[in-house]
Amino acid sequence: MAYTWDVFLLAAFFGFAYGFLLQKADFCFVASIRDWISVRDTRILNGVLVLIAVALIGWAVVLATGARTVADVWTVPLGGANLLGGILFGIGMTIAGGCGSGTLYRCGMGYVQFWIVLACSIAGNLLFALLYDPWGRDALEPLTVVESGYTLYSLPVPVYAIPVAIVLMMAAIAIWRFGFRGFAAGFRSALTDWEGNPFKQSHWDIRLVAALIGIVATVQFALMSNVSITGPETRIGAVAVSLFAGDDFVFNNTYLNALFADFPKIGLGPEETLVFFLIIGSLAAALLSGSFKLRWPKKSRLPYAIIGGLLMGVSSRIAPGCNIANVITGIGGLSISSVIVLVGMIIGIFIVVAFVFKMPLLLFRRDDSFGA
Amino acid sequence: MSLTERELLELKPDHVVDAIGEVCPHTLNLALDKLKKAKPGEIVVEVTDHSIATKTIPAAVKMNKIGEFLGVAKKGGEYHIFVKKL
């Protein structure tokens, strides 16, 4: 399939929008879970839940209007690899300090640490591809339960039934927790959190940003593709290596070859363009608000960046997919494997918070004491 | 309690945490470590260029009741986050 320039333009627009929005809210998927279990701060988790709710409704609308069909929904083989990949990705992103999307937008903000994480993550992608051919495939094969994956949209109920039911349930829980007034006040404060020029403001309300990201992802699903990050990153890595090693590097590897199956040649496509423009969008947002700064990490943190990045790279191929693909397109598409990946990620985050960083675990503590 | 940026910068902190170049969760962990060592009433300030720390540290000290968040002062692209140990 040959791509035309308008698809690249569209991809650049979507990437720019994601990067801009993610930076504006410091949208961090690691923090959404980490801060909740560690210090019971649910500010970012609420943002992720809003994103999930908007994606669910968005996908339902796209499918109900017939702009896309259930066959276009992103599904991957269902099985143990989802859980294994999810756990390893959760460990990797918490050690590295940023998830698939967090790493990219922080690259745009000038964090040198995340440039290293990104490079190591892409190296991890390629490492997986090199291991896949001789024995990785055989090792992961027995874990597969359903080869074709499964989305709840395949059930014989109206397409809007399940997503609407889930979102109503989420709204009911929110109202039960905050009360009707609190729920309404949340909407109001999300929409009115402005101090002068929004573009110069360094922080936008995370719930508003989450809703906007969900809408952008929905439009992307309707017009172009399912948003993903780590698949395109693997291709970027493969293209980079093929510049030195020749295209045979890709053709001789089963895994990479399959990744480029739809491509006219070994090169960068629209989704890779999206990833580059995500970084540019974040850079633009950071420059506007004065948040851009070249930030050099302490030497002692480099092992975290390298190990975390490599782990994310390998595990995002096992799962497959990173937080963005699984939270937005996976949950939005009601894909069962994504639910398993996310459970794995939460387990992974918990393992690192509790045993590597040894942070407080207030979520599990009933008394007010603080120590140890 | 919220002080103006100027009032904050005039405070004499008892402990200064250098978290320049650090990212989550280290920005939070360094602050919590120092707060644990501080005596009640002492002021701990963390200096960081990681903007998200200005949200996580206030939320964390409020939740685990280890300190009172006094405010954030922005100075030349760096955030000075002030917390008083309770």
Coordinates of C-alpha atoms in Angstrom, one line a residue:
Chain A
M1 CA 0.0 0.0 0.0
A2 CA 1.5 3.3 -1.0
Y3 CA 0.8 6.3 1.2
T4 CA -0.2 9.7 -0.2
W5 CA 1.1 12.9 1.2
D6 CA -2.2 13.8 2.8
V7 CA -2.0 10.8 5.1
F8 CA 1.5 12.0 6.2
L9 CA 0.0 15.5 6.8
L10 CA -2.8 14.0 8.9
A11 CA -0.4 11.9 10.9
A12 CA 1.8 14.9 11.6
F13 CA -1.3 16.8 12.8
F14 CA -2.3 14.0 15.1
G15 CA 1.2 13.6 16.5
F16 CA 1.6 17.3 17.1
A17 CA -1.8 17.4 18.9
Y18 CA -0.9 14.4 21.2
G19 CA 2.5 15.9 22.0
F20 CA 1.1 19.3 22.7
L21 CA -1.7 18.0 24.9
L22 CA 0.4 15.4 26.8
Q23 CA 3.0 18.1 27.7
K24 CA 0.3 20.6 28.8
A25 CA -1.0 18.2 31.4
D26 CA 2.2 16.4 32.3
F27 CA 0.2 13.3 31.4
C28 CA 2.0 10.4 33.0
F29 CA 0.6 6.9 33.0
V30 CA 3.1 5.7 35.5
A31 CA 2.2 8.4 38.0
S32 CA -1.5 7.7 37.5
I33 CA -1.1 4.3 39.3
R34 CA 2.1 5.0 41.3
D35 CA 0.8 8.1 43.0
W36 CA -2.5 6.4 43.7
I37 CA -1.0 3.4 45.5
S38 CA 1.8 5.3 47.0
V39 CA 0.3 8.6 48.3
R40 CA -3.4 8.1 47.3
D41 CA -3.2 11.0 44.9
T42 CA -5.8 10.3 42.2
R43 CA -5.4 13.5 40.2
I44 CA -3.7 11.8 37.3
L45 CA -5.6 8.6 37.6
N46 CA -8.8 10.6 37.2
G47 CA -7.4 11.9 34.0
V48 CA -6.7 8.4 32.7
L49 CA -10.2 7.3 33.6
V50 CA -11.6 10.3 31.7
L51 CA -9.5 9.3 28.7
I52 CA -10.8 5.7 28.9
A53 CA -14.4 7.0 29.1
V54 CA -14.0 9.3 26.1
A55 CA -12.2 6.6 24.0
L56 CA -15.0 4.1 24.8
I57 CA -17.7 6.5 23.6
G58 CA -15.6 7.7 20.7
W59 CA -15.0 4.1 19.4
A60 CA -18.7 3.3 19.9
V61 CA -19.7 6.4 17.8
V62 CA -17.2 5.6 15.0
L63 CA -18.5 2.0 14.9
A64 CA -22.2 2.9 15.2
T65 CA -21.9 5.4 12.3
G66 CA -20.2 2.9 10.2
A67 CA -17.1 5.0 9.6
R68 CA -15.2 1.9 10.7
T69 CA -16.2 -1.7 11.2
V70 CA -15.5 -4.1 14.0
A71 CA -12.8 -5.7 11.8
D72 CA -10.8 -2.4 12.1
V73 CA -10.7 -2.6 15.9
W74 CA -7.2 -3.3 17.2
T75 CA -6.9 -6.8 18.6
V76 CA -3.9 -9.0 19.3
P77 CA -3.6 -12.7 20.2
L78 CA -5.0 -13.3 23.6
G79 CA -2.9 -15.2 26.2
G80 CA -0.2 -15.2 28.8
A81 CA 2.0 -13.0 26.7
N82 CA -0.4 -10.1 27.5
L83 CA 0.2 -10.5 31.2
L84 CA 3.9 -11.2 31.0
G85 CA 4.5 -8.2 28.6
G86 CA 2.3 -6.0 30.7
I87 CA 4.2 -6.8 33.9
L88 CA 7.6 -6.3 32.3
F89 CA 6.5 -3.1 30.7
G90 CA 5.1 -1.8 34.0
I91 CA 8.4 -2.6 35.7
G92 CA 10.4 -1.0 32.8
M93 CA 8.4 2.2 32.7
T94 CA 8.4 2.8 36.4
I95 CA 12.2 2.3 36.6
A96 CA 12.7 4.5 33.6
G97 CA 10.3 7.2 35.0
G98 CA 8.2 7.5 31.9
C99 CA 5.8 5.4 29.8
G100 CA 5.6 5.0 26.0
S101 CA 4.0 8.4 25.6
G102 CA 5.7 10.1 28.6
T103 CA 9.1 9.3 27.3
L104 CA 8.3 11.0 24.0
Y105 CA 6.8 14.2 25.3
R106 CA 9.7 14.6 27.8
C107 CA 12.2 14.2 25.0
G108 CA 10.5 17.3 23.5
M109 CA 10.9 19.1 26.9
G110 CA 14.6 18.6 26.8
Y111 CA 15.1 15.7 29.3
V112 CA 18.3 14.1 28.2
Q113 CA 17.4 11.1 30.4
F114 CA 14.4 10.3 28.2
W115 CA 16.5 10.6 25.0
I116 CA 18.5 7.7 26.5
V117 CA 15.3 5.9 27.5
L118 CA 13.9 6.2 24.0
A119 CA 17.2 5.0 22.4
C120 CA 17.3 2.0 24.7
S121 CA 13.7 1.3 24.2
I122 CA 14.2 1.1 20.5
A123 CA 17.2 -1.0 21.0
G124 CA 15.0 -3.3 23.1
N125 CA 12.5 -3.5 20.3
L126 CA 15.2 -4.6 17.9
L127 CA 16.6 -7.0 20.5
F128 CA 13.2 -8.7 20.7
A129 CA 13.1 -8.9 16.9
L130 CA 16.5 -10.6 16.8
L131 CA 15.5 -13.0 19.5
Y132 CA 12.1 -13.7 18.0
D133 CA 13.3 -15.5 14.9
P134 CA 15.5 -18.2 16.4
W135 CA 13.5 -19.0 19.5
G136 CA 11.3 -16.2 20.9
R137 CA 8.4 -17.2 18.8
D138 CA 8.5 -20.8 20.0
A139 CA 8.9 -19.6 23.6
L140 CA 5.8 -17.3 23.5
E141 CA 3.7 -19.6 21.3
P142 CA 2.4 -21.9 24.1
L143 CA 1.1 -18.8 26.0
T144 CA -1.4 -18.0 23.3
V145 CA -5.0 -18.8 24.0
V146 CA -6.9 -17.2 21.2
E147 CA -4.8 -16.5 18.1
S148 CA -7.1 -13.9 16.6
G149 CA -7.7 -11.8 19.7
Y150 CA -11.1 -10.9 21.0
T151 CA -13.1 -7.7 21.3
L152 CA -16.4 -7.5 23.1
Y153 CA -17.7 -5.6 20.0
S154 CA -18.0 -9.1 18.5
L155 CA -20.8 -9.9 20.9
P156 CA -24.3 -9.9 19.3
V157 CA -25.5 -6.7 21.1
P158 CA -25.9 -3.2 19.7
V159 CA -22.4 -1.6 19.3
Y160 CA -23.1 1.2 21.8
A161 CA -24.5 -1.1 24.5
I162 CA -21.3 -2.2 26.3
P163 CA -19.4 1.1 26.1
V164 CA -22.3 3.1 27.2
A165 CA -22.9 0.7 30.1
I166 CA -19.3 0.9 31.2
V167 CA -19.2 4.7 31.0
L168 CA -22.5 5.0 32.9
M169 CA -21.0 2.7 35.6
M170 CA -17.9 4.9 35.8
A171 CA -20.1 8.0 36.1
A172 CA -22.1 6.3 38.8
I173 CA -19.0 5.5 40.8
A174 CA -17.7 9.0 40.4
I175 CA -21.0 10.4 41.7
W176 CA -21.1 8.0 44.6
R177 CA -17.5 9.1 45.5
F178 CA -17.8 12.8 45.0
G179 CA -21.6 13.4 45.2
F180 CA -23.7 15.1 42.4
R181 CA -22.3 18.5 43.3
G182 CA -18.7 17.3 43.3
F183 CA -19.2 15.6 40.0
A184 CA -20.6 18.7 38.4
A185 CA -18.0 20.9 40.1
G186 CA -15.3 18.6 38.5
F187 CA -16.7 19.3 35.1
R188 CA -16.8 23.0 35.8
S189 CA -13.3 23.3 37.2
A190 CA -11.9 21.1 34.3
L191 CA -13.3 23.7 31.8
T192 CA -12.5 26.9 33.6
D193 CA -9.0 26.3 34.9
W194 CA -7.5 29.2 32.9
E195 CA -5.2 32.1 33.8
G196 CA -4.9 34.4 30.8
N197 CA -3.4 33.0 27.6
P198 CA -3.9 29.2 27.6
F199 CA -0.9 28.7 25.3
K200 CA 1.5 30.3 27.8
Q201 CA 0.0 28.5 30.8
S202 CA 2.2 25.6 31.8
H203 CA -0.5 23.4 33.2
W204 CA -3.9 22.6 31.7
D205 CA -6.5 20.6 33.7
I206 CA -5.6 17.0 33.2
R207 CA -9.3 15.9 32.8
L208 CA -9.8 18.4 30.0
V209 CA -6.6 17.3 28.3
A210 CA -7.6 13.7 28.7
A211 CA -10.9 14.3 27.0
L212 CA -9.2 16.2 24.1
I213 CA -6.7 13.3 23.7
G214 CA -9.6 10.9 23.6
I215 CA -11.3 13.0 20.9
V216 CA -8.1 13.2 18.8
A217 CA -7.6 9.5 19.0
T218 CA -11.2 8.9 18.0
V219 CA -10.9 11.1 14.9
Q220 CA -7.6 9.3 14.1
F221 CA -9.4 6.0 14.4
A222 CA -12.1 7.2 12.1
L223 CA -9.8 8.8 9.5
M224 CA -6.5 7.0 9.6
S225 CA -5.5 4.3 12.0
N226 CA -5.4 3.0 15.6
V227 CA -2.9 5.2 17.5
S228 CA 0.2 3.3 18.6
I229 CA 3.7 4.2 19.5
T230 CA 6.0 1.3 20.1
G231 CA 5.2 -0.5 16.8
P232 CA 6.2 2.6 14.8
E233 CA 9.3 3.0 17.1
T234 CA 10.4 -0.5 16.2
R235 CA 10.1 0.5 12.5
I236 CA 12.1 3.7 13.1
G237 CA 14.8 1.6 14.7
A238 CA 14.8 -0.9 11.9
V239 CA 15.0 1.9 9.3
A240 CA 17.9 3.4 11.2
V241 CA 19.8 0.1 11.2
S242 CA 19.0 -0.6 7.6
L243 CA 20.7 2.7 6.6
F244 CA 24.0 1.0 7.8
A245 CA 23.3 -2.7 7.4
G246 CA 21.2 -2.5 4.2
D247 CA 17.5 -3.5 3.7
D248 CA 18.4 -7.2 4.1
F249 CA 18.6 -6.6 7.8
V250 CA 14.8 -6.2 7.7
F251 CA 14.1 -8.8 5.0
N252 CA 16.1 -11.5 6.8
N253 CA 14.2 -11.0 10.1
T254 CA 10.8 -12.7 10.3
Y255 CA 9.5 -10.2 12.9
L256 CA 10.7 -7.0 11.2
N257 CA 9.7 -8.2 7.8
A258 CA 6.1 -8.7 9.0
L259 CA 6.1 -5.2 10.5
F260 CA 6.9 -3.7 7.0
A261 CA 4.4 -6.0 5.2
D262 CA 2.1 -3.1 4.2
F263 CA 5.0 -0.8 3.2
P264 CA 6.0 -0.2 -0.4
K265 CA 9.7 -0.1 0.8
I266 CA 11.7 0.0 3.9
G267 CA 11.1 3.6 5.1
L268 CA 9.1 5.7 7.4
G269 CA 5.3 5.7 7.1
P270 CA 2.6 7.9 8.5
E271 CA 2.6 6.3 12.0
E272 CA 6.4 7.0 12.3
T273 CA 5.7 10.6 11.2
L274 CA 3.2 10.7 14.0
V275 CA 5.8 9.7 16.6
F276 CA 8.3 12.4 15.4
F277 CA 5.6 15.0 15.5
L278 CA 4.6 14.0 19.0
I279 CA 8.0 15.1 20.1
I280 CA 7.7 18.3 18.1
G281 CA 4.3 19.0 19.5
S282 CA 5.6 18.7 23.0
L283 CA 8.6 20.9 22.2
A284 CA 6.2 23.6 20.9
A285 CA 4.1 23.4 24.0
A286 CA 7.1 23.5 26.3
L287 CA 8.6 26.5 24.4
L288 CA 5.4 28.5 24.5
S289 CA 5.1 28.1 28.3
G290 CA 8.8 28.4 29.0
S291 CA 9.0 24.8 30.2
F292 CA 11.7 23.8 27.8
K293 CA 15.1 23.3 29.2
L294 CA 18.0 21.0 28.5
R295 CA 17.9 18.9 31.6
W296 CA 20.9 16.6 32.3
P297 CA 20.3 13.6 34.5
K298 CA 22.5 12.7 37.4
K299 CA 25.0 9.9 36.5
S300 CA 23.5 7.7 39.2
R301 CA 20.2 7.6 37.3
L302 CA 21.7 6.4 34.0
P303 CA 21.3 2.7 34.9
Y304 CA 17.6 3.3 35.5
A305 CA 17.2 4.9 32.1
I306 CA 19.1 2.1 30.3
I307 CA 17.6 -0.9 32.0
G308 CA 14.1 0.7 32.1
G309 CA 14.3 1.6 28.4
L310 CA 15.5 -1.9 27.3
L311 CA 12.8 -3.6 29.4
M312 CA 10.1 -1.4 27.9
G313 CA 11.4 -2.1 24.4
V314 CA 11.4 -5.9 24.8
S315 CA 8.2 -6.1 26.7
S316 CA 6.2 -3.8 24.4
R317 CA 6.8 -6.4 21.7
I318 CA 5.8 -9.3 24.0
A319 CA 2.5 -7.7 25.3
P320 CA 2.3 -6.2 22.6
G321 CA 1.8 -2.5 22.7
C322 CA 2.5 0.2 25.2
N323 CA 0.3 2.2 27.5
I324 CA -1.1 4.4 24.7
A325 CA -2.2 1.5 22.4
N326 CA -3.6 -0.5 25.2
V327 CA -5.4 2.3 27.1
I328 CA -6.8 4.2 24.2
T329 CA -7.2 1.8 21.3
G330 CA -7.3 -1.4 23.4
I331 CA -9.8 -0.4 26.0
G332 CA -11.7 1.9 23.5
G333 CA -11.9 -1.1 21.2
L334 CA -13.0 -3.4 24.1
S335 CA -10.1 -5.7 23.4
I336 CA -9.8 -8.3 26.1
S337 CA -6.0 -8.7 25.7
S338 CA -5.5 -5.0 26.5
V339 CA -7.4 -5.4 29.8
I340 CA -4.9 -8.2 30.6
V341 CA -1.9 -6.0 29.5
L342 CA -3.1 -3.2 31.8
V343 CA -3.6 -5.5 34.8
G344 CA 0.0 -6.6 34.1
M345 CA 1.2 -3.0 34.0
I346 CA -0.4 -2.2 37.3
I347 CA 1.3 -5.3 38.9
G348 CA 4.6 -4.2 37.4
I349 CA 4.3 -0.6 38.7
F350 CA 3.4 -2.0 42.1
I351 CA 6.4 -4.3 42.2
V352 CA 8.8 -1.4 41.5
V353 CA 7.1 1.1 43.8
A354 CA 7.1 -1.4 46.7
F355 CA 10.3 -3.2 46.3
V356 CA 12.7 -1.1 44.2
F357 CA 11.9 2.4 45.2
K358 CA 10.5 1.3 48.5
M359 CA 7.9 4.2 48.5
P360 CA 5.1 4.5 51.0
L361 CA 2.0 2.5 50.2
L362 CA -0.7 4.6 51.7
L363 CA -3.4 3.0 49.6
F364 CA -3.1 -0.2 51.7
R365 CA -2.7 1.6 55.1
R366 CA -5.6 2.3 57.2
D367 CA -4.0 4.3 60.1
D368 CA -2.5 7.8 59.8
S369 CA 1.0 6.9 61.0
F370 CA 3.9 7.5 58.6
G371 CA 7.3 6.1 59.0
A372 CA 9.7 3.3 58.2
Chain B
M1 CA -1.5 28.5 54.2
S2 CA -0.2 30.1 51.1
L3 CA 2.6 32.6 51.0
T4 CA 3.6 34.8 48.1
E5 CA 6.7 33.7 46.0
R6 CA 8.6 36.6 47.6
E7 CA 7.7 35.6 51.2
L8 CA 8.7 32.0 50.4
L9 CA 12.1 33.0 49.1
E10 CA 12.8 35.1 52.2
L11 CA 12.2 32.0 54.4
K12 CA 15.3 30.4 55.9
P13 CA 15.0 26.7 55.1
D14 CA 16.6 24.2 57.4
H15 CA 17.1 21.6 54.7
V16 CA 17.6 22.0 51.0
V17 CA 17.0 19.1 48.6
D18 CA 18.8 19.4 45.3
A19 CA 16.6 17.6 42.8
I20 CA 17.8 19.3 39.6
G21 CA 17.7 16.9 36.7
E22 CA 15.7 14.3 38.7
V23 CA 12.3 13.0 37.6
C24 CA 9.5 11.1 39.2
P25 CA 9.5 9.3 41.5
H26 CA 12.9 10.5 42.7
T27 CA 11.7 14.1 43.1
L28 CA 9.1 12.9 45.6
N29 CA 11.2 10.3 47.3
L30 CA 14.1 12.7 48.0
A31 CA 11.6 15.2 49.5
L32 CA 10.0 12.5 51.7
D33 CA 13.4 11.2 52.8
K34 CA 14.5 14.6 54.0
L35 CA 11.1 15.3 55.7
K36 CA 11.5 12.1 57.6
K37 CA 14.9 13.2 58.9
A38 CA 13.7 16.8 59.7
K39 CA 12.5 17.8 63.1
P40 CA 9.0 19.1 63.6
G41 CA 8.7 22.8 62.6
E42 CA 11.7 22.7 60.3
I43 CA 11.3 23.9 56.7
V44 CA 12.4 21.7 53.9
V45 CA 12.8 23.1 50.4
E46 CA 13.2 21.1 47.3
V47 CA 14.8 22.7 44.3
T48 CA 13.8 21.0 41.0
D49 CA 13.2 21.6 37.3
H50 CA 10.6 18.8 37.1
S51 CA 7.3 20.7 37.0
I52 CA 5.2 17.7 38.0
A53 CA 6.9 17.6 41.4
T54 CA 5.0 20.8 42.2
K55 CA 1.8 18.7 42.1
T56 CA 3.0 15.4 43.6
I57 CA 4.8 16.8 46.6
P58 CA 1.9 18.9 48.0
A59 CA -0.5 16.0 47.3
A60 CA 1.8 13.5 49.1
V61 CA 2.6 15.5 52.2
K62 CA -1.1 16.3 52.6
M63 CA -2.0 12.6 52.3
N64 CA 0.5 11.2 54.7
K65 CA 0.4 14.2 57.0
I66 CA 4.2 14.5 57.3
G67 CA 4.3 18.2 56.5
E68 CA 2.5 21.4 55.6
F69 CA 2.9 22.5 52.1
L70 CA 3.8 26.2 52.2
G71 CA 4.0 27.0 48.5
V72 CA 6.1 27.0 45.3
A73 CA 8.3 29.8 44.1
K74 CA 9.5 29.8 40.5
K75 CA 13.0 31.1 40.0
G76 CA 14.8 31.0 36.6
G77 CA 13.2 27.8 35.4
E78 CA 13.6 26.1 38.8
Y79 CA 10.9 25.4 41.3
H80 CA 11.5 25.9 45.0
I81 CA 8.9 23.7 46.8
F82 CA 8.5 24.6 50.5
V83 CA 7.2 22.2 53.1
K84 CA 7.1 22.5 56.9
K85 CA 7.6 19.3 58.8
L86 CA 4.6 18.6 61.1

